[in-house]
Amino acid sequence: MREFLKTLEDDSRVLEIEEKVSTYLQICEIMRKYPKDTLIFQNIRETEMKIVSGICNTREKISQAMGVEVSGITQRIVEATENPVPIDKYQDAKKFFDISKKPDMTELPVPTYYKKDGGPYITAGVIIAKDPDTGVRNASIHRMLVLGADKLTARIVPRHLYTYHQRAERNGEPLEIAIAIGMDPATLLATTTSVSIATDELEVANNFQNGEMGLINCETVDLEVPECEILMEGKILPYERAEEGPFVDLTDTYDVVRQEPVIELDRVHYRDNSLYHAIMPAGNEHKLLQGLPQEPRIFQAVQNTVPTVKHVVLTGGGCCWLHAAVSIQKQTQGDGKNVIMAALAAHPSLKHCVVVDEDVNVFDPEDLEYAIATRVKGDEDIIIVPLARGSSLDPCAAPDGTTTKVGVDATKPLDKKEKFERVSQTL
Ligand code: MN
């Protein structure tokens, strides 16, 4: 993360917050005022350690970290997930970090973001573990509620880490884990990609790093982690569960309280000047990290149907989760409708999808609205699919998980193209 932060600092794109602030609500209040800035909180009331936030809260910052244009992020993710690169550089935790000690969570500036939150939440923590059956490594971000000096609980949705824990639990064993906080945006993004259970997300990250990524060997667990600001080592206990939540999710609404696994920490490492990375729930950083890696899935599904697809964007206003905008070079009448069906099926959480021609900038909400205003005829261009499986985060969803999906075909009819020509673009 340091190298990337340095490039932002060199461009004067980092805002230093000098006033003394509390991790309880105050940090979040300030974060909300600067949704697109990178912030460093210099004076935290409760700890010596400082907080950084917003290292990847815009598409521009993410594209910079990946070394591509904003419009090239999708293709870069496709390339990396299809070509993971094995890692062969290692160093020991004790060499990389200055401080190694028994964990005491009160030494970390873990914010409580909102009043009704279940407590202080770690939001940029990547959990690294190995499959007890196959040994394949997994890296994924989980929100973690601090329960005590060395205890956490994490929301673990039924994907790879969940399966690992189930396999360990079946044998009555704890699952060894490492928790890394404070990585560069490309590595963080790799941990949120939806690759198969046989693929190591850190090797995807190594593709982003052009094969130059090094890992740190943990001290008390048989695991390796990317270079980070803070490293915690421990285990997910078998059989034990604790209350997790409430916590604000992508949709800026409260997620329910659940019984989730308990993590016991044995060791913590950091550097003399380590920065604690805090991701504000429902902020741009959260939305982009979760949503952006879904765009390639939608892109590939649409491409199978309409090969002339140009861009797929999960828009910010749609929480980078519920709304997709897709641009195509329309070749045959009806293309738009087929795109809608492919996109809605590719990302099951998708609720609304709008399809536009390639002369519309899908990254610009005002341009998308222009297309809807001038190219949509309500009785012909809107598809409504009731009772489809939707997102658990959609406040409109029924208790059985179904919702209504809507597709809007905002492409020009092919036989009247000249009527829809954007004059300003033809000058
Ligand atoms: Mn995995």
GROMACS .gro file of C-alpha atoms and ligand atoms in nm:
model
  428
    1MET     CA    1   0.000   0.000   0.000
    2ARG     CA    2   0.286   0.238   0.080
    3GLU     CA    3   0.416   0.270  -0.274
    4PHE     CA    4   0.068   0.346  -0.404
    5LEU     CA    5   0.001   0.597  -0.126
    6LYS     CA    6   0.332   0.765  -0.213
    7THR     CA    7   0.222   0.814  -0.576
    8LEU     CA    8  -0.102   0.972  -0.451
    9GLU     CA    9   0.095   1.194  -0.211
   10ASP     CA   10   0.333   1.301  -0.487
   11ASP     CA   11   0.028   1.417  -0.686
   12SER     CA   12  -0.103   1.603  -0.376
   13ARG     CA   13  -0.408   1.377  -0.376
   14VAL     CA   14  -0.398   1.290  -0.006
   15LEU     CA   15  -0.583   1.495   0.253
   16GLU     CA   16  -0.426   1.498   0.601
   17ILE     CA   17  -0.679   1.536   0.882
   18GLU     CA   18  -0.493   1.698   1.175
   19GLU     CA   19  -0.778   1.741   1.425
   20LYS     CA   20  -0.803   1.491   1.707
   21VAL     CA   21  -1.086   1.250   1.631
   22SER     CA   22  -1.241   0.948   1.796
   23THR     CA   23  -1.280   0.609   1.628
   24TYR     CA   24  -1.634   0.616   1.771
   25LEU     CA   25  -1.854   0.777   1.497
   26GLN     CA   26  -1.628   1.082   1.439
   27ILE     CA   27  -1.397   0.917   1.185
   28CYS     CA   28  -1.698   0.808   0.980
   29GLU     CA   29  -1.852   1.157   0.996
   30ILE     CA   30  -1.540   1.299   0.832
   31MET     CA   31  -1.516   1.016   0.578
   32ARG     CA   32  -1.869   1.096   0.461
   33LYS     CA   33  -1.765   1.456   0.387
   34TYR     CA   34  -1.488   1.340   0.151
   35PRO     CA   35  -1.635   1.050  -0.049
   36LYS     CA   36  -1.371   1.058  -0.322
   37ASP     CA   37  -1.059   1.169  -0.132
   38THR     CA   38  -0.781   0.966   0.021
   39LEU     CA   39  -0.765   1.062   0.389
   40ILE     CA   40  -0.499   1.013   0.654
   41PHE     CA   41  -0.617   1.071   1.010
   42GLN     CA   42  -0.308   1.192   1.196
   43ASN     CA   43  -0.456   1.223   1.544
   44ILE     CA   44  -0.668   0.940   1.674
   45ARG     CA   45  -0.797   0.984   2.028
   46GLU     CA   46  -0.777   0.618   2.129
   47THR     CA   47  -0.451   0.500   1.967
   48GLU     CA   48  -0.106   0.599   1.850
   49MET     CA   49  -0.172   0.434   1.516
   50LYS     CA   50  -0.306   0.647   1.231
   51ILE     CA   51  -0.589   0.564   0.990
   52VAL     CA   52  -0.590   0.576   0.610
   53SER     CA   53  -0.909   0.560   0.406
   54GLY     CA   54  -1.009   0.596   0.043
   55ILE     CA   55  -0.706   0.449  -0.134
   56CYS     CA   56  -0.941   0.293  -0.391
   57ASN     CA   57  -1.261   0.498  -0.374
   58THR     CA   58  -1.260   0.601  -0.742
   59ARG     CA   59  -1.226   0.405  -1.066
   60GLU     CA   60  -0.934   0.634  -1.154
   61LYS     CA   61  -0.731   0.528  -0.849
   62ILE     CA   62  -0.803   0.160  -0.913
   63SER     CA   63  -0.709   0.192  -1.279
   64GLN     CA   64  -0.386   0.368  -1.181
   65ALA     CA   65  -0.298   0.087  -0.939
   66MET     CA   66  -0.363  -0.166  -1.217
   67GLY     CA   67  -0.172   0.027  -1.481
   68VAL     CA   68  -0.465   0.055  -1.724
   69GLU     CA   69  -0.725   0.309  -1.837
   70VAL     CA   70  -1.059   0.314  -1.653
   71SER     CA   71  -1.226   0.158  -1.959
   72GLY     CA   72  -0.968  -0.122  -1.954
   73ILE     CA   73  -1.026  -0.244  -1.597
   74THR     CA   74  -1.277  -0.515  -1.700
   75GLN     CA   75  -1.040  -0.673  -1.955
   76ARG     CA   76  -0.748  -0.656  -1.709
   77ILE     CA   77  -0.952  -0.845  -1.446
   78VAL     CA   78  -1.052  -1.108  -1.706
   79GLU     CA   79  -0.688  -1.155  -1.804
   80ALA     CA   80  -0.566  -1.188  -1.443
   81THR     CA   81  -0.838  -1.428  -1.329
   82GLU     CA   82  -0.771  -1.652  -1.630
   83ASN     CA   83  -0.393  -1.643  -1.580
   84PRO     CA   84  -0.294  -1.665  -1.213
   85VAL     CA   85   0.084  -1.638  -1.164
   86PRO     CA   86   0.258  -1.857  -0.901
   87ILE     CA   87   0.454  -1.668  -0.635
   88ASP     CA   88   0.811  -1.753  -0.544
   89LYS     CA   89   0.938  -1.462  -0.332
   90TYR     CA   90   0.910  -1.497   0.044
   91GLN     CA   91   1.034  -1.319   0.354
   92ASP     CA   92   0.974  -1.371   0.726
   93ALA     CA   93   0.718  -1.171   0.921
   94LYS     CA   94   0.975  -1.082   1.189
   95LYS     CA   95   1.199  -0.920   0.926
   96PHE     CA   96   0.921  -0.726   0.757
   97PHE     CA   97   0.751  -0.595   1.072
   98ASP     CA   98   0.903  -0.402   1.365
   99ILE     CA   99   0.660  -0.517   1.631
  100SER     CA  100   0.538  -0.873   1.695
  101LYS     CA  101   0.333  -0.936   2.005
  102LYS     CA  102   0.029  -1.087   2.171
  103PRO     CA  103  -0.283  -0.934   2.020
  104ASP     CA  104  -0.461  -0.648   2.192
  105MET     CA  105  -0.731  -0.506   1.971
  106THR     CA  106  -0.749  -0.187   2.178
  107GLU     CA  107  -0.415  -0.088   2.022
  108LEU     CA  108  -0.571  -0.076   1.676
  109PRO     CA  109  -0.790   0.218   1.571
  110VAL     CA  110  -1.092   0.011   1.470
  111PRO     CA  111  -1.382   0.250   1.402
  112THR     CA  112  -1.743   0.220   1.505
  113TYR     CA  113  -1.907   0.377   1.200
  114TYR     CA  114  -2.272   0.422   1.299
  115LYS     CA  115  -2.465   0.429   1.626
  116LYS     CA  116  -2.654   0.104   1.572
  117ASP     CA  117  -2.344  -0.092   1.463
  118GLY     CA  118  -2.279  -0.408   1.665
  119GLY     CA  119  -1.946  -0.253   1.775
  120PRO     CA  120  -1.609  -0.163   1.624
  121TYR     CA  121  -1.569  -0.328   1.282
  122ILE     CA  122  -1.259  -0.420   1.082
  123THR     CA  123  -1.363  -0.351   0.722
  124ALA     CA  124  -1.042  -0.386   0.516
  125GLY     CA  125  -0.925  -0.716   0.663
  126VAL     CA  126  -0.838  -0.991   0.415
  127ILE     CA  127  -0.858  -1.340   0.560
  128ILE     CA  128  -0.605  -1.584   0.415
  129ALA     CA  129  -0.647  -1.957   0.474
  130LYS     CA  130  -0.573  -2.294   0.315
  131ASP     CA  131  -0.828  -2.559   0.219
  132PRO     CA  132  -0.790  -2.838   0.481
  133ASP     CA  133  -0.857  -3.095   0.206
  134THR     CA  134  -0.663  -2.962  -0.095
  135GLY     CA  135  -0.422  -2.704   0.048
  136VAL     CA  136  -0.538  -2.440  -0.204
  137ARG     CA  137  -0.502  -2.091  -0.064
  138ASN     CA  138  -0.793  -1.849  -0.037
  139ALA     CA  139  -0.791  -1.476   0.025
  140SER     CA  140  -1.115  -1.285   0.080
  141ILE     CA  141  -1.234  -0.967   0.253
  142HIS     CA  142  -1.473  -1.008   0.545
  143ARG     CA  143  -1.619  -0.757   0.784
  144MET     CA  144  -1.508  -0.845   1.136
  145LEU     CA  145  -1.664  -0.734   1.461
  146VAL     CA  146  -1.425  -0.693   1.755
  147LEU     CA  147  -1.548  -0.902   2.048
  148GLY     CA  148  -1.248  -0.868   2.281
  149ALA     CA  149  -0.870  -0.817   2.303
  150ASP     CA  150  -0.805  -1.130   2.096
  151LYS     CA  151  -1.153  -1.226   1.971
  152LEU     CA  152  -1.344  -1.137   1.658
  153THR     CA  153  -1.643  -1.265   1.468
  154ALA     CA  154  -1.661  -1.243   1.088
  155ARG     CA  155  -1.945  -1.247   0.839
  156ILE     CA  156  -1.851  -1.545   0.624
  157VAL     CA  157  -2.089  -1.590   0.329
  158PRO     CA  158  -2.115  -1.942   0.180
  159ARG     CA  159  -1.814  -1.930  -0.054
  160HIS     CA  160  -1.458  -2.062  -0.030
  161LEU     CA  161  -1.358  -1.964   0.325
  162TYR     CA  162  -1.696  -2.090   0.448
  163THR     CA  163  -1.628  -2.428   0.283
  164TYR     CA  164  -1.277  -2.444   0.436
  165HIS     CA  165  -1.418  -2.376   0.781
  166GLN     CA  166  -1.690  -2.638   0.734
  167ARG     CA  167  -1.428  -2.894   0.630
  168ALA     CA  168  -1.211  -2.816   0.935
  169GLU     CA  169  -1.512  -2.817   1.166
  170ARG     CA  170  -1.621  -3.157   1.039
  171ASN     CA  171  -1.287  -3.290   1.170
  172GLY     CA  172  -1.331  -3.101   1.496
  173GLU     CA  173  -1.034  -2.881   1.403
  174PRO     CA  174  -0.986  -2.504   1.409
  175LEU     CA  175  -0.901  -2.340   1.074
  176GLU     CA  176  -0.571  -2.152   1.080
  177ILE     CA  177  -0.602  -1.803   0.934
  178ALA     CA  178  -0.404  -1.485   0.881
  179ILE     CA  179  -0.569  -1.145   0.859
  180ALA     CA  180  -0.390  -0.880   0.654
  181ILE     CA  181  -0.488  -0.513   0.668
  182GLY     CA  182  -0.346  -0.242   0.442
  183MET     CA  183  -0.270  -0.366   0.090
  184ASP     CA  184  -0.247  -0.187  -0.241
  185PRO     CA  185  -0.573  -0.154  -0.441
  186ALA     CA  186  -0.486  -0.414  -0.708
  187THR     CA  187  -0.413  -0.682  -0.446
  188LEU     CA  188  -0.729  -0.596  -0.254
  189LEU     CA  189  -0.931  -0.615  -0.573
  190ALA     CA  190  -0.788  -0.960  -0.652
  191THR     CA  191  -0.925  -1.087  -0.320
  192THR     CA  192  -1.278  -0.985  -0.422
  193THR     CA  193  -1.279  -1.159  -0.763
  194SER     CA  194  -1.513  -1.456  -0.810
  195VAL     CA  195  -1.263  -1.722  -0.918
  196SER     CA  196  -1.311  -2.097  -0.873
  197ILE     CA  197  -1.235  -2.269  -0.543
  198ALA     CA  198  -0.926  -2.423  -0.706
  199THR     CA  199  -0.777  -2.080  -0.787
  200ASP     CA  200  -0.555  -1.888  -0.545
  201GLU     CA  201  -0.662  -1.522  -0.535
  202LEU     CA  202  -0.307  -1.420  -0.437
  203GLU     CA  203  -0.184  -1.564  -0.767
  204VAL     CA  204  -0.445  -1.349  -0.941
  205ALA     CA  205  -0.301  -1.055  -0.748
  206ASN     CA  206   0.045  -1.157  -0.867
  207ASN     CA  207  -0.076  -1.124  -1.225
  208PHE     CA  208  -0.183  -0.766  -1.142
  209GLN     CA  209   0.169  -0.715  -0.996
  210ASN     CA  210   0.324  -0.852  -1.318
  211GLY     CA  211   0.465  -1.154  -1.136
  212GLU     CA  212   0.669  -0.947  -0.892
  213MET     CA  213   0.464  -0.999  -0.581
  214GLY     CA  214   0.638  -1.118  -0.265
  215LEU     CA  215   0.473  -1.287   0.030
  216ILE     CA  216   0.539  -1.278   0.403
  217ASN     CA  217   0.564  -1.604   0.596
  218CYS     CA  218   0.354  -1.595   0.912
  219GLU     CA  219   0.511  -1.680   1.247
  220THR     CA  220   0.255  -1.901   1.423
  221VAL     CA  221   0.047  -2.036   1.131
  222ASP     CA  222   0.145  -2.214   0.810
  223LEU     CA  223   0.032  -1.930   0.585
  224GLU     CA  224   0.176  -1.658   0.364
  225VAL     CA  225   0.028  -1.311   0.313
  226PRO     CA  226   0.089  -1.014   0.082
  227GLU     CA  227   0.290  -0.716   0.208
  228CYS     CA  228   0.057  -0.527   0.440
  229GLU     CA  229   0.047  -0.275   0.721
  230ILE     CA  230  -0.091  -0.502   0.992
  231LEU     CA  231  -0.086  -0.881   1.012
  232MET     CA  232  -0.283  -1.089   1.260
  233GLU     CA  233  -0.251  -1.464   1.304
  234GLY     CA  234  -0.501  -1.699   1.463
  235LYS     CA  235  -0.777  -1.947   1.395
  236ILE     CA  236  -1.147  -1.979   1.329
  237LEU     CA  237  -1.274  -2.198   1.610
  238PRO     CA  238  -1.488  -2.506   1.543
  239TYR     CA  239  -1.848  -2.512   1.669
  240GLU     CA  240  -1.837  -2.166   1.834
  241ARG     CA  241  -2.065  -1.890   1.706
  242ALA     CA  242  -2.132  -1.531   1.815
  243GLU     CA  243  -2.376  -1.256   1.724
  244GLU     CA  244  -2.254  -1.059   1.423
  245GLY     CA  245  -2.424  -0.729   1.339
  246PRO     CA  246  -2.604  -0.506   1.291
  247PHE     CA  247  -2.382  -0.352   1.025
  248VAL     CA  248  -2.443  -0.124   0.728
  249ASP     CA  249  -2.417  -0.299   0.394
  250LEU     CA  250  -2.364  -0.180   0.032
  251THR     CA  251  -2.719  -0.047   0.011
  252ASP     CA  252  -2.662   0.198   0.302
  253THR     CA  253  -2.919   0.002   0.503
  254TYR     CA  254  -2.870  -0.225   0.805
  255ASP     CA  255  -2.794  -0.591   0.757
  256VAL     CA  256  -2.948  -0.828   1.012
  257VAL     CA  257  -2.779  -0.989   1.313
  258ARG     CA  258  -2.656  -1.344   1.244
  259GLN     CA  259  -2.471  -1.618   1.429
  260GLU     CA  260  -2.121  -1.626   1.277
  261PRO     CA  261  -1.794  -1.812   1.351
  262VAL     CA  262  -1.554  -1.688   1.619
  263ILE     CA  263  -1.188  -1.600   1.551
  264GLU     CA  264  -0.923  -1.630   1.819
  265LEU     CA  265  -0.602  -1.432   1.757
  266ASP     CA  266  -0.259  -1.550   1.873
  267ARG     CA  267  -0.019  -1.296   1.726
  268VAL     CA  268  -0.017  -0.950   1.575
  269HIS     CA  269   0.256  -0.778   1.372
  270TYR     CA  270   0.293  -0.420   1.258
  271ARG     CA  271   0.553  -0.158   1.181
  272ASP     CA  272   0.653   0.149   1.381
  273ASN     CA  273   0.454   0.372   1.148
  274SER     CA  274   0.186   0.131   1.026
  275LEU     CA  275  -0.135   0.282   0.892
  276TYR     CA  276  -0.468   0.117   0.968
  277HIS     CA  277  -0.684   0.095   0.654
  278ALA     CA  278  -1.052   0.165   0.726
  279ILE     CA  279  -1.318   0.122   0.457
  280MET     CA  280  -1.640   0.312   0.528
  281PRO     CA  281  -1.945   0.084   0.484
  282ALA     CA  282  -2.154   0.183   0.178
  283GLY     CA  283  -1.887   0.435   0.076
  284ASN     CA  284  -1.727   0.438  -0.268
  285GLU     CA  285  -1.434   0.222  -0.161
  286HIS     CA  286  -1.667  -0.051  -0.033
  287LYS     CA  287  -1.893  -0.032  -0.340
  288LEU     CA  288  -1.611  -0.044  -0.594
  289LEU     CA  289  -1.419  -0.327  -0.426
  290GLN     CA  290  -1.730  -0.542  -0.409
  291GLY     CA  291  -1.891  -0.448  -0.739
  292LEU     CA  292  -1.610  -0.397  -0.987
  293PRO     CA  293  -1.502  -0.765  -0.997
  294GLN     CA  294  -1.858  -0.862  -1.098
  295GLU     CA  295  -1.841  -0.650  -1.413
  296PRO     CA  296  -1.622  -0.901  -1.606
  297ARG     CA  297  -1.871  -1.181  -1.532
  298ILE     CA  298  -2.153  -0.976  -1.679
  299PHE     CA  299  -1.933  -0.864  -1.968
  300GLN     CA  300  -1.845  -1.222  -2.063
  301ALA     CA  301  -2.206  -1.343  -2.041
  302VAL     CA  302  -2.328  -1.054  -2.256
  303GLN     CA  303  -2.046  -1.110  -2.505
  304ASN     CA  304  -2.166  -1.467  -2.561
  305THR     CA  305  -2.499  -1.323  -2.674
  306VAL     CA  306  -2.404  -0.993  -2.833
  307PRO     CA  307  -2.034  -1.000  -2.933
  308THR     CA  308  -2.028  -0.624  -2.995
  309VAL     CA  309  -2.058  -0.533  -2.626
  310LYS     CA  310  -1.836  -0.236  -2.539
  311HIS     CA  311  -1.860  -0.166  -2.166
  312VAL     CA  312  -2.034  -0.297  -1.854
  313VAL     CA  313  -2.061  -0.076  -1.548
  314LEU     CA  314  -2.222  -0.144  -1.213
  315THR     CA  315  -2.310   0.217  -1.140
  316GLY     CA  316  -2.239   0.400  -0.814
  317GLY     CA  317  -2.600   0.510  -0.772
  318GLY     CA  318  -2.699   0.143  -0.795
  319CYS     CA  319  -2.458   0.068  -0.507
  320CYS     CA  320  -2.220  -0.092  -0.763
  321TRP     CA  321  -2.438  -0.400  -0.718
  322LEU     CA  322  -2.803  -0.360  -0.822
  323HIS     CA  323  -2.777  -0.152  -1.142
  324ALA     CA  324  -2.583  -0.229  -1.458
  325ALA     CA  325  -2.533  -0.006  -1.760
  326VAL     CA  326  -2.418  -0.187  -2.073
  327SER     CA  327  -2.311  -0.027  -2.400
  328ILE     CA  328  -2.316  -0.215  -2.731
  329GLN     CA  329  -2.262  -0.155  -3.096
  330LYS     CA  330  -2.612  -0.257  -3.200
  331GLN     CA  331  -2.612  -0.473  -3.512
  332THR     CA  332  -2.957  -0.631  -3.526
  333GLN     CA  333  -3.295  -0.524  -3.396
  334GLY     CA  334  -3.359  -0.690  -3.057
  335ASP     CA  335  -2.994  -0.693  -2.946
  336GLY     CA  336  -3.079  -0.470  -2.651
  337LYS     CA  337  -3.336  -0.714  -2.512
  338ASN     CA  338  -3.097  -1.008  -2.539
  339VAL     CA  339  -2.830  -0.809  -2.355
  340ILE     CA  340  -3.080  -0.744  -2.073
  341MET     CA  341  -3.159  -1.114  -2.034
  342ALA     CA  342  -2.792  -1.215  -2.035
  343ALA     CA  343  -2.689  -0.946  -1.787
  344LEU     CA  344  -2.972  -1.011  -1.540
  345ALA     CA  345  -2.886  -1.382  -1.536
  346ALA     CA  346  -2.506  -1.338  -1.515
  347HIS     CA  347  -2.509  -1.144  -1.187
  348PRO     CA  348  -2.805  -1.281  -0.989
  349SER     CA  349  -2.809  -0.977  -0.758
  350LEU     CA  350  -2.867  -0.746  -1.053
  351LYS     CA  351  -3.206  -0.578  -1.032
  352HIS     CA  352  -3.215  -0.317  -1.310
  353CYS     CA  353  -3.022  -0.309  -1.633
  354VAL     CA  354  -3.006  -0.037  -1.896
  355VAL     CA  355  -2.860  -0.095  -2.241
  356VAL     CA  356  -2.728   0.193  -2.452
  357ASP     CA  357  -2.552   0.249  -2.782
  358GLU     CA  358  -2.179   0.306  -2.795
  359ASP     CA  359  -2.221   0.684  -2.840
  360VAL     CA  360  -2.340   0.699  -2.477
  361ASN     CA  361  -2.081   0.715  -2.200
  362VAL     CA  362  -2.178   0.446  -1.950
  363PHE     CA  363  -1.946   0.597  -1.688
  364ASP     CA  364  -2.150   0.922  -1.690
  365PRO     CA  365  -2.491   0.905  -1.512
  366GLU     CA  366  -2.613   1.216  -1.696
  367ASP     CA  367  -2.536   1.059  -2.033
  368LEU     CA  368  -2.722   0.743  -1.931
  369GLU     CA  369  -3.024   0.952  -1.835
  370TYR     CA  370  -3.001   1.125  -2.174
  371ALA     CA  371  -3.027   0.787  -2.345
  372ILE     CA  372  -3.328   0.688  -2.133
  373ALA     CA  373  -3.493   1.024  -2.202
  374THR     CA  374  -3.448   1.024  -2.579
  375ARG     CA  375  -3.437   0.657  -2.680
  376VAL     CA  376  -3.691   0.476  -2.460
  377LYS     CA  377  -4.056   0.422  -2.544
  378GLY     CA  378  -4.206   0.279  -2.226
  379ASP     CA  379  -4.447   0.028  -2.378
  380GLU     CA  380  -4.188  -0.126  -2.611
  381ASP     CA  381  -3.849  -0.093  -2.446
  382ILE     CA  382  -3.901  -0.211  -2.089
  383ILE     CA  383  -3.890  -0.574  -1.976
  384ILE     CA  384  -4.033  -0.664  -1.635
  385VAL     CA  385  -3.950  -0.999  -1.477
  386PRO     CA  386  -4.147  -1.059  -1.157
  387LEU     CA  387  -4.051  -1.322  -0.897
  388ALA     CA  388  -3.688  -1.360  -1.005
  389ARG     CA  389  -3.412  -1.443  -0.759
  390GLY     CA  390  -3.244  -1.120  -0.651
  391SER     CA  391  -3.001  -0.976  -0.401
  392SER     CA  392  -3.028  -1.044  -0.029
  393LEU     CA  393  -2.927  -0.679   0.010
  394ASP     CA  394  -3.229  -0.548  -0.183
  395PRO     CA  395  -3.467  -0.396   0.073
  396CYS     CA  396  -3.757  -0.466  -0.171
  397ALA     CA  397  -3.687  -0.840  -0.189
  398ALA     CA  398  -3.952  -1.081  -0.059
  399PRO     CA  399  -3.870  -1.306   0.239
  400ASP     CA  400  -3.810  -1.594  -0.007
  401GLY     CA  401  -3.537  -1.391  -0.183
  402THR     CA  402  -3.732  -1.306  -0.495
  403THR     CA  403  -3.772  -0.959  -0.641
  404THR     CA  404  -3.879  -0.794  -0.966
  405LYS     CA  405  -3.615  -0.730  -1.229
  406VAL     CA  406  -3.639  -0.459  -1.489
  407GLY     CA  407  -3.450  -0.410  -1.813
  408VAL     CA  408  -3.452  -0.088  -2.011
  409ASP     CA  409  -3.352  -0.100  -2.377
  410ALA     CA  410  -3.229   0.254  -2.445
  411THR     CA  411  -3.073   0.174  -2.781
  412LYS     CA  412  -3.176   0.347  -3.103
  413PRO     CA  413  -3.406   0.157  -3.341
  414LEU     CA  414  -3.184   0.058  -3.634
  415ASP     CA  415  -3.430   0.172  -3.903
  416LYS     CA  416  -3.450   0.530  -3.767
  417LYS     CA  417  -3.086   0.586  -3.675
  418GLU     CA  418  -3.053   0.933  -3.828
  419LYS     CA  419  -3.346   1.061  -3.617
  420PHE     CA  420  -3.148   0.980  -3.303
  421GLU     CA  421  -2.806   1.103  -3.414
  422ARG     CA  422  -2.642   1.320  -3.149
  423VAL     CA  423  -2.566   1.635  -3.340
  424SER     CA  424  -2.298   1.756  -3.096
  425GLN     CA  425  -2.107   1.434  -3.159
  426THR     CA  426  -2.114   1.469  -3.536
  427LEU     CA  427  -1.966   1.821  -3.554
  428MN      MN  428  -1.085  -1.881  -0.337
   0.00000   0.00000   0.00000
